[in-house]
Amino acid sequence: MLPALARDLERLEARRRVLLARVRALTPGQRTFRPAPDRWSVLDVVEHLVLVDEAASGAVRGPAGGAPRPAAGRLRYLGLLAVLRSPIRVRVPTRAVLPSGGADLAGLEARWVEARAALAEWLEGLGPEMVRRPVFRHPVVGWLTVRQTLGFLGAHQAHHEAQVRRIERAPGFR
């Protein structure tokens, strides 16, 4: 695997391990606690992250193709990162990644490991000429390159880690 991709993937993996350790330390009641009836629980957040990783790893398994990304695509990507790094709450752009609310932590962990393994396997076969090619279509900003896809996954998880912290601070959590 190209060194830059290996570093990006390891950062994602480290972040995933830290979040899961935090969630494992919670009681089952804390994992499923909802600050309000229409809000997500910590387990819902994890399920959403798994669904997004599954979507991304499934979408990029084919060969990377297409022309290098134009400047407008890079600007949309930077806008996406800015939103994810802000405290702004955003709606899920596609129902496909909405949590069902009935998943268990062990099952989610197994699915997340599988999605990341599929992503790692695909990254292993990429040469340097493929890194700047569009490979994953984000439902809002459009096509992302390999590195942008990995950056999006990291920023997306960081965004939801903040959501987990908000849930943990909500009245009634303990």
Short mmCIF file of the C-alpha atoms (twelve columns), coordinates in Angstrom:
data_MODEL
# 
_entry.id   MODEL 
# 
loop_
_atom_site.group_PDB 
_atom_site.id 
_atom_site.type_symbol 
_atom_site.label_atom_id 
_atom_site.label_alt_id 
_atom_site.label_comp_id 
_atom_site.label_asym_id 
_atom_site.label_seq_id 
_atom_site.Cartn_x 
_atom_site.Cartn_y 
_atom_site.Cartn_z 
_atom_site.pdbx_PDB_model_num 
ATOM 1   C CA . MET A 1   0.000   0.000  0.000   1 
ATOM 2   C CA . LEU A 2   1.222   3.491  -0.766  1 
ATOM 3   C CA . PRO A 3   2.721   5.074  2.390   1 
ATOM 4   C CA . ALA A 4   0.337   8.069  2.422   1 
ATOM 5   C CA . LEU A 5   -2.687  5.781  2.137   1 
ATOM 6   C CA . ALA A 6   -1.317  3.492  4.853   1 
ATOM 7   C CA . ARG A 7   -0.915  6.508  7.189   1 
ATOM 8   C CA . ASP A 8   -4.435  7.736  6.413   1 
ATOM 9   C CA . LEU A 9   -5.901  4.289  7.009   1 
ATOM 10  C CA . GLU A 10  -3.983  3.835  10.272  1 
ATOM 11  C CA . ARG A 11  -5.297  7.191  11.537  1 
ATOM 12  C CA . LEU A 12  -8.827  6.022  10.736  1 
ATOM 13  C CA . GLU A 13  -8.236  2.723  12.481  1 
ATOM 14  C CA . ALA A 14  -6.761  4.373  15.585  1 
ATOM 15  C CA . ARG A 15  -9.749  6.688  15.771  1 
ATOM 16  C CA . ARG A 16  -12.160 3.751  15.384  1 
ATOM 17  C CA . ARG A 17  -10.423 1.793  18.162  1 
ATOM 18  C CA . VAL A 18  -10.544 4.764  20.569  1 
ATOM 19  C CA . LEU A 19  -14.233 5.390  19.920  1 
ATOM 20  C CA . LEU A 20  -15.147 1.740  20.352  1 
ATOM 21  C CA . ALA A 21  -13.171 1.532  23.618  1 
ATOM 22  C CA . ARG A 22  -15.129 4.545  24.853  1 
ATOM 23  C CA . VAL A 23  -18.449 2.967  23.853  1 
ATOM 24  C CA . ARG A 24  -17.509 -0.428 25.370  1 
ATOM 25  C CA . ALA A 25  -16.869 1.346  28.691  1 
ATOM 26  C CA . LEU A 26  -20.495 2.534  28.799  1 
ATOM 27  C CA . THR A 27  -23.279 0.498  30.356  1 
ATOM 28  C CA . PRO A 28  -25.880 -0.998 27.997  1 
ATOM 29  C CA . GLY A 29  -28.358 1.618  29.252  1 
ATOM 30  C CA . GLN A 30  -25.947 4.450  28.498  1 
ATOM 31  C CA . ARG A 31  -25.323 3.094  24.992  1 
ATOM 32  C CA . THR A 32  -29.029 3.169  24.173  1 
ATOM 33  C CA . PHE A 33  -29.924 6.374  26.051  1 
ATOM 34  C CA . ARG A 34  -31.588 8.998  23.834  1 
ATOM 35  C CA . PRO A 35  -31.444 12.650 24.975  1 
ATOM 36  C CA . ALA A 36  -34.866 13.109 23.321  1 
ATOM 37  C CA . PRO A 37  -37.237 10.760 21.482  1 
ATOM 38  C CA . ASP A 38  -36.104 12.072 18.086  1 
ATOM 39  C CA . ARG A 39  -32.359 12.020 18.901  1 
ATOM 40  C CA . TRP A 40  -29.812 9.288  18.377  1 
ATOM 41  C CA . SER A 41  -28.263 7.144  21.087  1 
ATOM 42  C CA . VAL A 42  -24.526 6.416  21.254  1 
ATOM 43  C CA . LEU A 43  -25.237 3.039  19.661  1 
ATOM 44  C CA . ASP A 44  -27.172 4.765  16.860  1 
ATOM 45  C CA . VAL A 45  -24.136 6.976  16.220  1 
ATOM 46  C CA . VAL A 46  -21.885 3.915  15.976  1 
ATOM 47  C CA . GLU A 47  -24.342 2.203  13.640  1 
ATOM 48  C CA . HIS A 48  -24.421 5.288  11.416  1 
ATOM 49  C CA . LEU A 49  -20.604 5.369  11.280  1 
ATOM 50  C CA . VAL A 50  -20.561 1.689  10.333  1 
ATOM 51  C CA . LEU A 51  -23.172 2.233  7.611   1 
ATOM 52  C CA . VAL A 52  -21.155 5.102  6.121   1 
ATOM 53  C CA . ASP A 53  -17.942 3.049  6.173   1 
ATOM 54  C CA . GLU A 54  -19.765 0.124  4.573   1 
ATOM 55  C CA . ALA A 55  -21.125 2.419  1.870   1 
ATOM 56  C CA . ALA A 56  -17.709 3.933  1.211   1 
ATOM 57  C CA . SER A 57  -15.847 0.623  1.182   1 
ATOM 58  C CA . GLY A 58  -18.483 -0.929 -1.068  1 
ATOM 59  C CA . ALA A 59  -18.474 2.009  -3.464  1 
ATOM 60  C CA . VAL A 60  -14.709 2.096  -3.941  1 
ATOM 61  C CA . ARG A 61  -14.059 -1.594 -4.470  1 
ATOM 62  C CA . GLY A 62  -14.048 -1.217 -8.229  1 
ATOM 63  C CA . PRO A 63  -11.120 0.271  -10.111 1 
ATOM 64  C CA . ALA A 64  -10.578 3.976  -9.629  1 
ATOM 65  C CA . GLY A 65  -11.268 5.807  -12.848 1 
ATOM 66  C CA . GLY A 66  -12.185 9.067  -14.424 1 
ATOM 67  C CA . ALA A 67  -10.303 12.283 -14.824 1 
ATOM 68  C CA . PRO A 68  -8.516  14.073 -11.995 1 
ATOM 69  C CA . ARG A 69  -10.846 16.257 -9.919  1 
ATOM 70  C CA . PRO A 70  -11.370 19.860 -11.002 1 
ATOM 71  C CA . ALA A 71  -10.838 22.756 -8.589  1 
ATOM 72  C CA . ALA A 72  -14.597 23.100 -7.984  1 
ATOM 73  C CA . GLY A 73  -14.672 19.544 -6.610  1 
ATOM 74  C CA . ARG A 74  -11.821 20.333 -4.226  1 
ATOM 75  C CA . LEU A 75  -13.681 23.418 -3.008  1 
ATOM 76  C CA . ARG A 76  -16.855 21.392 -2.347  1 
ATOM 77  C CA . TYR A 77  -14.749 18.848 -0.447  1 
ATOM 78  C CA . LEU A 78  -13.176 21.586 1.690   1 
ATOM 79  C CA . GLY A 79  -16.660 22.936 2.394   1 
ATOM 80  C CA . LEU A 80  -17.749 19.471 3.528   1 
ATOM 81  C CA . LEU A 81  -14.778 19.250 5.881   1 
ATOM 82  C CA . ALA A 82  -15.550 22.709 7.279   1 
ATOM 83  C CA . VAL A 83  -19.132 21.685 8.036   1 
ATOM 84  C CA . LEU A 84  -18.033 18.403 9.640   1 
ATOM 85  C CA . ARG A 85  -15.471 20.207 11.801  1 
ATOM 86  C CA . SER A 86  -18.023 22.743 12.994  1 
ATOM 87  C CA . PRO A 87  -20.646 22.261 15.719  1 
ATOM 88  C CA . ILE A 88  -23.371 22.559 13.059  1 
ATOM 89  C CA . ARG A 89  -25.833 19.686 13.146  1 
ATOM 90  C CA . VAL A 90  -26.614 18.365 9.694   1 
ATOM 91  C CA . ARG A 91  -29.235 15.977 8.392   1 
ATOM 92  C CA . VAL A 92  -28.195 12.610 7.022   1 
ATOM 93  C CA . PRO A 93  -28.065 13.097 3.232   1 
ATOM 94  C CA . THR A 94  -29.404 9.644  2.389   1 
ATOM 95  C CA . ARG A 95  -31.717 7.251  4.209   1 
ATOM 96  C CA . ALA A 96  -29.325 4.410  3.411   1 
ATOM 97  C CA . VAL A 97  -27.097 5.439  6.320   1 
ATOM 98  C CA . LEU A 98  -29.810 6.050  8.918   1 
ATOM 99  C CA . PRO A 99  -29.420 3.757  11.941  1 
ATOM 100 C CA . SER A 100 -32.155 1.176  12.472  1 
ATOM 101 C CA . GLY A 101 -31.850 1.482  16.231  1 
ATOM 102 C CA . GLY A 102 -31.752 -2.226 16.902  1 
ATOM 103 C CA . ALA A 103 -28.097 -3.130 16.369  1 
ATOM 104 C CA . ASP A 104 -25.875 -4.553 19.107  1 
ATOM 105 C CA . LEU A 105 -22.340 -3.336 19.760  1 
ATOM 106 C CA . ALA A 106 -20.600 -6.653 19.042  1 
ATOM 107 C CA . GLY A 107 -22.312 -6.954 15.670  1 
ATOM 108 C CA . LEU A 108 -21.501 -3.363 14.776  1 
ATOM 109 C CA . GLU A 109 -17.859 -3.843 15.702  1 
ATOM 110 C CA . ALA A 110 -17.623 -6.921 13.469  1 
ATOM 111 C CA . ARG A 111 -19.244 -5.095 10.560  1 
ATOM 112 C CA . TRP A 112 -16.939 -2.092 10.993  1 
ATOM 113 C CA . VAL A 113 -13.849 -4.313 10.990  1 
ATOM 114 C CA . GLU A 114 -15.113 -6.017 7.833   1 
ATOM 115 C CA . ALA A 115 -15.773 -2.696 6.069   1 
ATOM 116 C CA . ARG A 116 -12.309 -1.409 6.948   1 
ATOM 117 C CA . ALA A 117 -10.697 -4.662 5.828   1 
ATOM 118 C CA . ALA A 118 -12.450 -4.361 2.455   1 
ATOM 119 C CA . LEU A 119 -11.250 -0.776 2.170   1 
ATOM 120 C CA . ALA A 120 -7.675  -1.772 3.078   1 
ATOM 121 C CA . GLU A 121 -7.713  -4.584 0.526   1 
ATOM 122 C CA . TRP A 122 -8.829  -2.186 -2.206  1 
ATOM 123 C CA . LEU A 123 -6.247  0.430  -1.194  1 
ATOM 124 C CA . GLU A 124 -3.524  -2.205 -1.348  1 
ATOM 125 C CA . GLY A 125 -3.958  -2.537 -5.093  1 
ATOM 126 C CA . LEU A 126 -3.777  1.168  -5.948  1 
ATOM 127 C CA . GLY A 127 -0.816  2.706  -7.711  1 
ATOM 128 C CA . PRO A 128 0.236   6.353  -7.394  1 
ATOM 129 C CA . GLU A 129 -1.550  7.283  -10.626 1 
ATOM 130 C CA . MET A 130 -4.903  6.334  -9.110  1 
ATOM 131 C CA . VAL A 131 -4.780  8.437  -5.927  1 
ATOM 132 C CA . ARG A 132 -6.106  11.609 -7.581  1 
ATOM 133 C CA . ARG A 133 -8.907  9.905  -9.487  1 
ATOM 134 C CA . PRO A 134 -12.559 10.133 -8.368  1 
ATOM 135 C CA . VAL A 135 -13.609 6.913  -6.659  1 
ATOM 136 C CA . PHE A 136 -16.471 7.620  -4.255  1 
ATOM 137 C CA . ARG A 137 -19.577 9.702  -4.846  1 
ATOM 138 C CA . HIS A 138 -20.643 11.575 -1.719  1 
ATOM 139 C CA . PRO A 139 -24.396 12.274 -1.889  1 
ATOM 140 C CA . VAL A 140 -23.949 16.024 -1.308  1 
ATOM 141 C CA . VAL A 141 -20.558 17.130 -2.649  1 
ATOM 142 C CA . GLY A 142 -20.124 14.617 -5.456  1 
ATOM 143 C CA . TRP A 143 -17.035 12.695 -6.423  1 
ATOM 144 C CA . LEU A 144 -14.114 12.350 -4.000  1 
ATOM 145 C CA . THR A 145 -10.618 11.064 -4.662  1 
ATOM 146 C CA . VAL A 146 -9.078  8.230  -2.640  1 
ATOM 147 C CA . ARG A 147 -7.366  10.577 -0.180  1 
ATOM 148 C CA . GLN A 148 -10.470 12.781 0.048   1 
ATOM 149 C CA . THR A 149 -12.601 9.723  0.798   1 
ATOM 150 C CA . LEU A 150 -10.273 8.751  3.636   1 
ATOM 151 C CA . GLY A 151 -10.244 12.363 4.870   1 
ATOM 152 C CA . PHE A 152 -14.021 12.489 4.752   1 
ATOM 153 C CA . LEU A 153 -14.321 9.272  6.789   1 
ATOM 154 C CA . GLY A 154 -12.016 10.705 9.467   1 
ATOM 155 C CA . ALA A 155 -13.759 14.092 9.617   1 
ATOM 156 C CA . HIS A 156 -17.156 12.384 9.618   1 
ATOM 157 C CA . GLN A 157 -16.182 10.221 12.572  1 
ATOM 158 C CA . ALA A 158 -14.767 13.244 14.456  1 
ATOM 159 C CA . HIS A 159 -18.066 15.047 13.858  1 
ATOM 160 C CA . HIS A 160 -19.964 12.175 15.441  1 
ATOM 161 C CA . GLU A 161 -17.493 11.796 18.305  1 
ATOM 162 C CA . ALA A 162 -18.603 15.294 19.300  1 
ATOM 163 C CA . GLN A 163 -22.185 14.051 19.123  1 
ATOM 164 C CA . VAL A 164 -21.315 11.199 21.496  1 
ATOM 165 C CA . ARG A 165 -19.846 13.724 23.944  1 
ATOM 166 C CA . ARG A 166 -23.079 15.775 23.730  1 
ATOM 167 C CA . ILE A 167 -25.129 12.654 24.469  1 
ATOM 168 C CA . GLU A 168 -22.938 11.863 27.466  1 
ATOM 169 C CA . ARG A 169 -23.504 15.399 28.825  1 
ATOM 170 C CA . ALA A 170 -27.286 15.273 28.336  1 
ATOM 171 C CA . PRO A 171 -29.523 15.317 31.423  1 
ATOM 172 C CA . GLY A 172 -30.462 11.790 32.433  1 
ATOM 173 C CA . PHE A 173 -27.462 10.105 30.770  1 
ATOM 174 C CA . ARG A 174 -25.958 8.795  34.007  1 
# 
